[in-house]
PDB file of C-alpha atoms and ligand atoms in Angstrom:
ATOM      1  CA  MET H   1      54.319  34.007 -26.959  1.00  0.00           C
ATOM      2  CA  SER H   2      56.920  33.015 -24.465  1.00  0.00           C
ATOM      3  CA  ARG H   3      57.782  29.353 -24.375  1.00  0.00           C
ATOM      4  CA  ARG H   4      58.922  29.584 -20.798  1.00  0.00           C
ATOM      5  CA  THR H   5      56.650  27.904 -18.359  1.00  0.00           C
ATOM      6  CA  ARG H   6      55.796  29.836 -15.256  1.00  0.00           C
ATOM      7  CA  ARG H   7      53.704  29.259 -12.223  1.00  0.00           C
ATOM      8  CA  THR H   8      50.279  30.752 -12.597  1.00  0.00           C
ATOM      9  CA  ALA H   9      47.979  31.539  -9.723  1.00  0.00           C
ATOM     10  CA  PRO H  10      45.883  28.499  -8.879  1.00  0.00           C
ATOM     11  CA  VAL H  11      42.120  28.763  -9.130  1.00  0.00           C
ATOM     12  CA  THR H  12      41.252  26.823  -5.978  1.00  0.00           C
ATOM     13  CA  CYS H  13      43.209  27.881  -2.915  1.00  0.00           C
ATOM     14  CA  PRO H  14      46.063  25.460  -2.132  1.00  0.00           C
ATOM     15  CA  CYS H  15      45.286  25.721   1.604  1.00  0.00           C
ATOM     16  CA  GLY H  16      42.272  23.453   1.153  1.00  0.00           C
ATOM     17  CA  LEU H  17      39.472  25.838   2.020  1.00  0.00           C
ATOM     18  CA  PRO H  18      36.691  25.763  -0.575  1.00  0.00           C
ATOM     19  CA  ALA H  19      37.466  29.212  -1.928  1.00  0.00           C
ATOM     20  CA  PRO H  20      39.207  30.664  -4.961  1.00  0.00           C
ATOM     21  CA  TYR H  21      42.879  31.427  -4.282  1.00  0.00           C
ATOM     22  CA  ALA H  22      42.343  35.098  -5.161  1.00  0.00           C
ATOM     23  CA  ASP H  23      39.718  35.463  -2.399  1.00  0.00           C
ATOM     24  CA  CYS H  24      41.453  33.268   0.186  1.00  0.00           C
ATOM     25  CA  CYS H  25      45.216  33.204   0.798  1.00  0.00           C
ATOM     26  CA  GLY H  26      45.766  35.395  -2.262  1.00  0.00           C
ATOM     27  CA  ARG H  27      44.353  38.366  -0.342  1.00  0.00           C
ATOM     28  CA  LEU H  28      46.973  37.860   2.366  1.00  0.00           C
ATOM     29  CA  HIS H  29      49.758  37.325  -0.171  1.00  0.00           C
ATOM     30  CA  ARG H  30      48.825  40.576  -1.906  1.00  0.00           C
ATOM     31  CA  GLY H  31      48.793  42.401   1.429  1.00  0.00           C
ATOM     32  CA  GLU H  32      45.098  43.262   1.200  1.00  0.00           C
ATOM     33  CA  ALA H  33      44.192  41.424   4.405  1.00  0.00           C
ATOM     34  CA  GLY H  34      45.872  40.112   7.498  1.00  0.00           C
ATOM     35  CA  ALA H  35      45.440  36.721   9.128  1.00  0.00           C
ATOM     36  CA  ALA H  36      42.801  36.818  11.862  1.00  0.00           C
ATOM     37  CA  THR H  37      44.028  33.614  13.487  1.00  0.00           C
ATOM     38  CA  ALA H  38      47.226  31.607  13.748  1.00  0.00           C
ATOM     39  CA  GLU H  39      45.570  28.871  11.683  1.00  0.00           C
ATOM     40  CA  GLN H  40      44.765  31.335   8.909  1.00  0.00           C
ATOM     41  CA  LEU H  41      48.386  32.483   8.881  1.00  0.00           C
ATOM     42  CA  MET H  42      49.520  28.855   8.754  1.00  0.00           C
ATOM     43  CA  ARG H  43      47.232  28.204   5.793  1.00  0.00           C
ATOM     44  CA  SER H  44      48.485  31.296   4.004  1.00  0.00           C
ATOM     45  CA  ARG H  45      52.106  30.250   4.541  1.00  0.00           C
ATOM     46  CA  TYR H  46      51.401  26.769   3.191  1.00  0.00           C
ATOM     47  CA  SER H  47      49.785  28.395   0.144  1.00  0.00           C
ATOM     48  CA  ALA H  48      52.822  30.661  -0.215  1.00  0.00           C
ATOM     49  CA  PHE H  49      55.010  27.550  -0.394  1.00  0.00           C
ATOM     50  CA  ALA H  50      52.612  26.114  -2.978  1.00  0.00           C
ATOM     51  CA  VAL H  51      52.651  29.209  -5.207  1.00  0.00           C
ATOM     52  CA  GLY H  52      56.305  30.088  -4.553  1.00  0.00           C
ATOM     53  CA  ASP H  53      55.733  33.400  -2.769  1.00  0.00           C
ATOM     54  CA  GLU H  54      59.041  33.768  -0.923  1.00  0.00           C
ATOM     55  CA  ALA H  55      58.447  37.426  -0.052  1.00  0.00           C
ATOM     56  CA  TYR H  56      55.251  36.552   1.823  1.00  0.00           C
ATOM     57  CA  LEU H  57      56.981  33.755   3.718  1.00  0.00           C
ATOM     58  CA  LEU H  58      59.669  36.179   4.861  1.00  0.00           C
ATOM     59  CA  ARG H  59      57.315  38.932   5.933  1.00  0.00           C
ATOM     60  CA  SER H  60      55.077  36.514   7.866  1.00  0.00           C
ATOM     61  CA  TRP H  61      58.119  35.242   9.810  1.00  0.00           C
ATOM     62  CA  HIS H  62      59.002  36.649  13.247  1.00  0.00           C
ATOM     63  CA  SER H  63      61.890  39.113  13.002  1.00  0.00           C
ATOM     64  CA  THR H  64      63.981  37.124  15.505  1.00  0.00           C
ATOM     65  CA  THR H  65      63.706  33.787  13.672  1.00  0.00           C
ATOM     66  CA  ARG H  66      63.345  34.922  10.048  1.00  0.00           C
ATOM     67  CA  PRO H  67      66.169  33.770   7.757  1.00  0.00           C
ATOM     68  CA  PRO H  68      67.998  36.552   5.903  1.00  0.00           C
ATOM     69  CA  ARG H  69      66.716  35.194   2.602  1.00  0.00           C
ATOM     70  CA  LEU H  70      64.784  32.258   1.311  1.00  0.00           C
ATOM     71  CA  GLU H  71      65.124  30.248  -1.853  1.00  0.00           C
ATOM     72  CA  LEU H  72      62.387  27.696  -2.172  1.00  0.00           C
ATOM     73  CA  ASP H  73      63.320  24.259  -3.372  1.00  0.00           C
ATOM     74  CA  PRO H  74      61.594  23.939  -6.756  1.00  0.00           C
ATOM     75  CA  GLY H  75      61.348  20.160  -6.342  1.00  0.00           C
ATOM     76  CA  PRO H  76      58.404  19.427  -4.105  1.00  0.00           C
ATOM     77  CA  ARG H  77      54.913  20.235  -5.333  1.00  0.00           C
ATOM     78  CA  TRP H  78      52.670  20.871  -2.351  1.00  0.00           C
ATOM     79  CA  VAL H  79      49.415  19.066  -2.931  1.00  0.00           C
ATOM     80  CA  ARG H  80      47.435  19.039   0.320  1.00  0.00           C
ATOM     81  CA  LEU H  81      47.368  20.554   3.771  1.00  0.00           C
ATOM     82  CA  GLU H  82      45.801  18.884   6.799  1.00  0.00           C
ATOM     83  CA  ILE H  83      45.307  20.910   9.964  1.00  0.00           C
ATOM     84  CA  LEU H  84      45.480  18.373  12.801  1.00  0.00           C
ATOM     85  CA  GLY H  85      45.012  20.626  15.789  1.00  0.00           C
ATOM     86  CA  THR H  86      45.409  24.120  17.174  1.00  0.00           C
ATOM     87  CA  THR H  87      45.917  25.724  20.573  1.00  0.00           C
ATOM     88  CA  ASP H  88      44.959  29.348  21.234  1.00  0.00           C
ATOM     89  CA  GLY H  89      45.769  31.527  18.208  1.00  0.00           C
ATOM     90  CA  SER H  90      42.371  33.196  18.007  1.00  0.00           C
ATOM     91  CA  ALA H  91      41.627  36.895  17.674  1.00  0.00           C
ATOM     92  CA  PHE H  92      41.761  37.031  21.494  1.00  0.00           C
ATOM     93  CA  HIS H  93      45.171  35.398  21.907  1.00  0.00           C
ATOM     94  CA  SER H  94      48.719  36.621  21.374  1.00  0.00           C
ATOM     95  CA  THR H  95      50.294  33.193  20.820  1.00  0.00           C
ATOM     96  CA  GLY H  96      49.152  29.948  19.313  1.00  0.00           C
ATOM     97  CA  THR H  97      50.254  26.647  17.843  1.00  0.00           C
ATOM     98  CA  VAL H  98      49.107  24.749  14.770  1.00  0.00           C
ATOM     99  CA  GLU H  99      49.869  21.099  14.165  1.00  0.00           C
ATOM    100  CA  PHE H 100      49.670  20.175  10.504  1.00  0.00           C
ATOM    101  CA  ARG H 101      50.599  17.643   7.898  1.00  0.00           C
ATOM    102  CA  ALA H 102      51.660  19.006   4.507  1.00  0.00           C
ATOM    103  CA  HIS H 103      51.663  16.544   1.631  1.00  0.00           C
ATOM    104  CA  TYR H 104      53.913  16.875  -1.378  1.00  0.00           C
ATOM    105  CA  VAL H 105      54.930  15.087  -4.533  1.00  0.00           C
ATOM    106  CA  ASP H 106      58.594  15.221  -5.478  1.00  0.00           C
ATOM    107  CA  GLY H 107      59.884  13.483  -8.576  1.00  0.00           C
ATOM    108  CA  GLY H 108      56.948  11.086  -8.607  1.00  0.00           C
ATOM    109  CA  ARG H 109      57.351  10.201  -4.926  1.00  0.00           C
ATOM    110  CA  THR H 110      54.940  11.332  -2.263  1.00  0.00           C
ATOM    111  CA  GLY H 111      55.950  12.602   1.126  1.00  0.00           C
ATOM    112  CA  GLU H 112      54.684  14.644   4.008  1.00  0.00           C
ATOM    113  CA  GLN H 113      55.914  17.142   6.523  1.00  0.00           C
ATOM    114  CA  HIS H 114      54.365  16.810   9.979  1.00  0.00           C
ATOM    115  CA  GLU H 115      55.066  19.772  12.203  1.00  0.00           C
ATOM    116  CA  ASN H 116      53.831  21.677  15.203  1.00  0.00           C
ATOM    117  CA  SER H 117      54.367  25.367  14.479  1.00  0.00           C
ATOM    118  CA  ARG H 118      54.421  28.229  16.962  1.00  0.00           C
ATOM    119  CA  PHE H 119      52.938  31.608  16.158  1.00  0.00           C
ATOM    120  CA  THR H 120      52.854  34.936  17.922  1.00  0.00           C
ATOM    121  CA  ARG H 121      51.927  38.501  17.152  1.00  0.00           C
ATOM    122  CA  GLU H 122      54.429  41.102  16.064  1.00  0.00           C
ATOM    123  CA  GLY H 123      53.126  44.631  15.629  1.00  0.00           C
ATOM    124  CA  GLY H 124      49.645  43.149  16.048  1.00  0.00           C
ATOM    125  CA  ALA H 125      49.992  40.769  13.091  1.00  0.00           C
ATOM    126  CA  TRP H 126      50.271  37.007  13.376  1.00  0.00           C
ATOM    127  CA  VAL H 127      53.730  35.741  12.455  1.00  0.00           C
ATOM    128  CA  TYR H 128      55.417  32.346  12.371  1.00  0.00           C
ATOM    129  CA  VAL H 129      58.032  31.787  15.092  1.00  0.00           C
ATOM    130  CA  ASP H 130      59.342  28.252  14.618  1.00  0.00           C
ATOM    131  CA  GLY H 131      58.252  24.665  14.395  1.00  0.00           C
ATOM    132  CA  VAL H 132      59.027  21.229  15.734  1.00  0.00           C
ATOM    133  CA  SER H 133      59.111  18.381  13.240  1.00  0.00           C
ATOM    134  CA  LEU H 134      57.067  15.390  14.298  1.00  0.00           C
ATOM    135  CA  PRO H 135      57.410  11.797  13.089  1.00  0.00           C
TER     136      PRO H 135
HETATM  137 ZN1   ZN L   1      43.644  29.696   1.336  1.00  0.00          ZN
END
């Protein structure tokens, strides 16, 4: 038995939908499904932050804005995602925005990230472009 602790896949999906992780964002993380909408991609990226899937974050990032590499800060634990609003981003659109509030706990303190993210399609797949932080 290893005494090292490691992150294990959560049972309930971190994105907040009432589904097991394996059947929800886990399918996107494993590459078995693609996001149908910008909101679904946003949820899957939030879940990737929650489970520490850096590779998924990079491959769901637009090639022109993607950082060369990503090392997630192990501090914050992402505890809840609120989708506040969306524009476009459906199966019939090629761009979309998602405004969200992501709640975290870091060292016993709670915080939140409020952002309006922009999404587009690259090679047909929804990808994250960039985001504007909101107060
Ligand atoms: Zn999910």
